[in-house]
Each structure stands twice: as structure tokens, then as C-alpha cells.
Amino acid sequence: MAKNIFTIEGKVALVTGASRGIGASVAKQLAELGATVAISYTANAEKAGRIVADIEAAGGKAAAFQADQAEEAQVQQLVRDVVRTFGKLDILVNNAGVFETGSIVDTTDTSRFDRQVAINFGGVVAGIRAASRVMGEGGRIVSMSSGLAALAGGPGMADYIATKAAIEGYTKGAARELGPRGITANVIRVGSVNTDMNPEDGPFSDWQKGANALGRFARTEEIAALVAFLVSPAASFVNGAILSADAAYSA
């Protein structure tokens, strides 16, 4: 029988911001492929608990951990808690993020910008640093960016775009530094995905559908499938890559 090059049986994965949306689908997909999954959440313990229950009901193993991705100390503690609970960490999926708009000219209160940077970029950096200290050969790091990092969709999004572009640059550097240890780091540029934060029937959905070549929103499971590939043995030579899952929005 041929070896399944997509299995991650026996691996321990941490998916941040996984109580809903893309993160929840990623957690379920990785558990289905054999990983023990830790999910993090900021505030909604009930939703996180339901994701854990869903995974366990399907025969998987999972646990939820509270952590604010804007706080470096909490991210470091999150990684320590995962290792203490499951004995190791093999896979990190940096999914947690926020989306804030704001005018370059008119914005005077930068508190929302500061928190967006702290979560979207600072949380990713803290996660990569902490995880890389405990990962061994075959470690996998995947971080979520946006098609907007390649092609700005309109005004008011410069702050958000900057955080995603920063993730891409940092990941390239991490791939170079961690590669000799057998740890890969890659980025997924995500397009319009049907979630409660950005529903496919929302006020800006028609524009988003018209901006990509497939004319629709992605399902969260479609993003999870690409994550599953990147963390599997099948992607062992993929490192420092920026892969688009945006239906050619950024093409």
C-alpha cells in the first residue's frame, strides 16, 4: 500500500483564533488527518468548547486555550501550555486576526491601528518565535495573509494591508533562518471567504465576488485544505512561499 504523504498522524498542531470561521475549519481538518489539535481563542470559551467537542465527537483529540494574540507574554504562555499538555508542538497555524479600516488623512486616534498591528503582526511574530524554540525537524508554520497585501482593493485599508505585508516579509526571513533546522514557514494569501465576519451576502459581497475570477466567496474548508497540504509531508520542500487562495483576485 502506498504511503499517505498527506497524513499528519501523531503531530501536535496549534491553530490560533480557531473558535470560528477559517480557524475552526482548519482545526477540524488537521484533526481529521490525525493531528492532536490545540485551538486558541480570545474571549468566547463557549464557541471554542464547541469546536473541541466537534473534533472529539469525530474521534479526534483537541483542547482549547485562552490567549490574547495582542499580548506577547500570553502568546508565549500559550505555546508553553500546549507543550505541557500534549508534550510537543509540531505545527503552528497563525490564523487569529482582526480587520479595521481607517483613513490615512482623517485618522487621529491610532489605538485601533495599534491593536491591529499587535494582533495581526505582533501576535504572529510572537507565535513564530515561541514555536520555533520547541519545534524539531519537520516543524511547520503557516500564517494567514490577504490578497489585499498584493493588490489593494480600495481606500481605507492601508493599515490592515500593512500588517499582512509585514507577515509576508517576516515569514520569508523565518523560512531562511529556520529551514536549516528542517522547519518550514509559509504564507497563504486568503481572498474573500464566507464567514460571520465577512458573509457572502454582506454589504460589500457583490464587489468582492466581482473582483475575483470565480465570482464567488470561498468556503472555509477550501482554505483549510491548503493549510493541510502545507503542514503535511507532501509539502516538505515548500518553504518561504506565498500561496494565493483568492480565486485570482491578486493575479
XYZ file of C-alpha atoms in Angstrom:
251
model
C 0.000 0.000 0.000
C 1.363 3.445 -0.927
C 2.324 5.720 1.928
C -0.122 8.553 2.566
C 2.018 11.658 2.109
C -0.728 13.896 3.464
C -1.138 12.281 6.872
C -0.078 14.166 9.982
C -0.809 11.319 12.361
C 0.907 11.835 15.708
C 1.588 15.552 15.172
C 0.504 18.282 17.587
C -0.922 21.412 15.960
C -1.801 24.822 17.371
C -4.347 26.902 15.444
C -4.830 30.434 16.740
C -8.199 32.147 16.566
C -9.914 28.838 15.924
C -13.232 29.229 17.705
C -14.952 30.126 14.423
C -14.522 30.708 10.716
C -11.370 29.655 8.904
C -9.586 28.680 12.110
C -12.345 26.289 13.140
C -12.288 24.575 9.741
C -8.501 24.302 9.847
C -8.611 22.743 13.315
C -11.194 20.171 12.211
C -9.295 19.348 9.025
C -5.998 18.799 10.836
C -7.709 16.620 13.424
C -9.303 14.565 10.644
C -5.827 13.978 9.207
C -4.598 12.628 12.533
C -3.178 15.579 14.432
C -3.890 16.424 18.045
C -5.164 19.983 17.863
C -4.868 22.889 20.268
C -7.052 25.864 19.463
C -6.746 29.326 20.926
C -9.473 31.889 21.473
C -9.574 35.388 22.906
C -12.931 35.643 24.643
C -15.565 33.130 23.562
C -14.862 29.983 25.563
C -18.259 28.534 24.665
C -17.594 28.620 20.912
C -14.102 27.226 21.398
C -15.532 24.436 23.514
C -17.969 23.517 20.754
C -15.127 23.166 18.243
C -13.274 20.891 20.652
C -16.437 18.860 21.196
C -16.961 18.522 17.433
C -13.419 17.231 16.978
C -13.739 14.769 19.844
C -17.117 13.563 18.587
C -15.442 12.716 15.276
C -12.814 10.657 17.097
C -10.088 13.293 17.320
C -8.228 14.861 20.212
C -8.310 18.580 20.971
C -8.175 21.223 23.688
C -8.888 24.946 23.859
C -6.636 27.601 25.387
C -7.405 31.252 26.084
C -4.858 33.800 24.857
C -4.921 37.369 23.585
C -2.751 37.412 20.462
C -2.039 41.106 21.053
C -0.084 40.236 24.202
C 3.336 38.688 23.578
C 3.520 37.178 27.061
C 0.177 35.428 26.547
C 1.289 34.012 23.210
C 4.452 32.659 24.809
C 2.414 31.134 27.619
C 0.014 29.638 25.074
C 2.849 27.726 23.420
C 4.157 26.572 26.809
C 0.673 25.379 27.790
C 0.296 23.397 24.570
C 3.655 21.697 25.066
C 2.881 20.977 28.700
C -0.494 19.480 27.778
C 0.478 17.443 24.711
C 4.227 17.014 25.130
C 5.356 18.846 21.998
C 4.397 21.217 19.184
C 4.899 20.325 15.518
C 2.575 22.683 13.648
C 1.655 26.336 14.164
C -1.127 27.963 12.143
C -1.247 31.719 12.708
C -4.874 32.383 11.883
C -6.002 34.933 14.502
C -6.507 38.417 13.127
C -8.705 41.492 13.024
C -9.783 43.819 10.238
C -10.051 47.553 10.832
C -10.487 50.293 8.272
C -9.352 53.866 8.659
C -8.492 56.949 6.639
C -4.831 57.878 6.318
C -5.667 61.581 6.348
C -8.527 61.749 8.830
C -7.441 59.244 11.494
C -6.171 60.934 14.658
C -6.872 58.172 17.194
C -4.365 55.427 16.429
C -5.498 52.988 19.125
C -7.314 50.750 16.632
C -4.278 50.749 14.364
C -2.016 49.866 17.269
C -4.170 46.899 18.295
C -4.453 45.720 14.708
C -0.665 45.717 14.411
C -0.341 43.994 17.783
C -2.691 41.157 16.809
C -2.124 40.739 13.084
C 1.652 41.145 13.095
C 2.925 41.121 16.677
C 0.945 38.002 17.539
C 2.327 36.179 14.511
C 5.902 37.152 15.349
C 5.471 36.107 18.977
C 3.966 32.795 17.895
C 6.746 32.022 15.434
C 9.440 32.897 17.944
C 7.908 30.802 20.716
C 7.047 27.840 18.498
C 10.432 27.737 16.784
C 12.111 27.246 20.160
C 10.240 23.994 20.780
C 9.767 22.628 17.262
C 12.018 19.949 15.869
C 12.769 18.552 12.441
C 9.642 18.569 10.299
C 8.081 21.553 12.056
C 5.551 23.531 10.051
C 4.497 27.176 10.354
C 1.655 28.610 8.258
C 0.478 32.210 8.576
C -2.569 33.830 7.054
C -2.160 36.906 4.879
C -4.587 38.510 2.450
C -4.862 39.071 -1.260
C -5.008 42.746 -0.310
C -1.302 42.576 0.509
C -0.681 42.145 -3.217
C -3.481 44.296 -4.610
C -5.141 46.983 -2.526
C -8.867 46.841 -3.103
C -9.717 50.432 -2.291
C -9.297 53.259 0.208
C -9.320 52.916 3.961
C -7.389 49.669 4.155
C -3.759 50.799 4.289
C -3.362 49.906 7.960
C -4.694 46.385 7.507
C -2.720 45.831 4.318
C 0.477 46.871 6.082
C 0.029 44.222 8.769
C -0.451 41.480 6.193
C 2.505 42.600 4.074
C 4.618 42.571 7.220
C 3.640 38.943 7.873
C 4.807 38.002 4.403
C 8.191 39.669 4.834
C 8.740 38.174 8.270
C 7.836 34.708 7.030
C 10.428 34.879 4.268
C 13.070 35.717 6.853
C 11.845 32.959 9.160
C 11.953 30.437 6.322
C 15.600 31.255 5.708
C 16.527 31.085 9.371
C 14.541 28.003 10.352
C 14.959 25.991 7.167
C 18.352 24.531 8.164
C 16.603 23.034 11.200
C 14.027 21.319 8.984
C 11.250 23.785 9.884
C 9.284 25.394 7.073
C 7.390 28.690 7.169
C 4.836 29.646 4.532
C 2.019 32.125 3.953
C -1.457 31.805 2.467
C -2.935 34.908 0.856
C -6.620 34.466 1.566
C -9.311 36.043 -0.571
C -12.980 36.542 0.213
C -14.176 33.736 2.476
C -17.719 33.198 3.701
C -17.504 33.725 7.473
C -19.588 35.534 10.040
C -17.082 38.404 9.866
C -17.423 38.664 6.073
C -20.606 36.886 4.936
C -21.143 36.175 1.266
C -24.409 38.113 1.416
C -22.901 41.111 3.218
C -22.975 44.761 2.106
C -19.730 44.517 0.108
C -20.193 40.980 -1.191
C -21.086 41.902 -4.779
C -17.869 43.891 -5.190
C -15.806 41.085 -3.692
C -17.373 38.457 -5.932
C -16.774 40.624 -8.978
C -13.122 41.162 -8.043
C -12.092 37.515 -8.395
C -12.181 35.178 -11.357
C -14.591 32.639 -9.877
C -17.264 35.161 -8.954
C -17.923 33.728 -5.501
C -16.674 33.527 -1.936
C -14.519 30.637 -0.758
C -15.748 28.098 1.754
C -13.650 27.899 4.891
C -12.947 24.247 4.083
C -11.200 25.323 0.870
C -8.669 27.346 2.854
C -8.282 24.540 5.370
C -7.370 22.139 2.556
C -4.421 24.307 1.543
C -3.252 24.533 5.151
C -3.472 20.746 5.388
C -1.208 20.403 2.355
C 1.379 22.860 3.677
C 1.706 21.128 7.056
C 1.898 17.650 5.548
C 4.973 15.693 4.399
C 3.822 16.362 0.834
C 4.975 19.989 1.211
C 8.377 19.192 2.706
C 10.214 21.272 0.074
C 7.806 24.228 0.146
C 9.430 26.936 2.253
C 9.169 30.717 2.240
C 6.276 30.533 -0.218
C 3.337 32.902 -0.535
C 0.441 30.878 -1.908
C -2.735 32.601 -3.029
C -6.181 31.195 -2.290
C -8.078 34.184 -3.634
C -9.549 32.984 -6.954
C -7.069 35.155 -8.893
C -8.037 38.385 -7.109
C -4.350 39.277 -6.854
C -3.346 37.822 -10.240
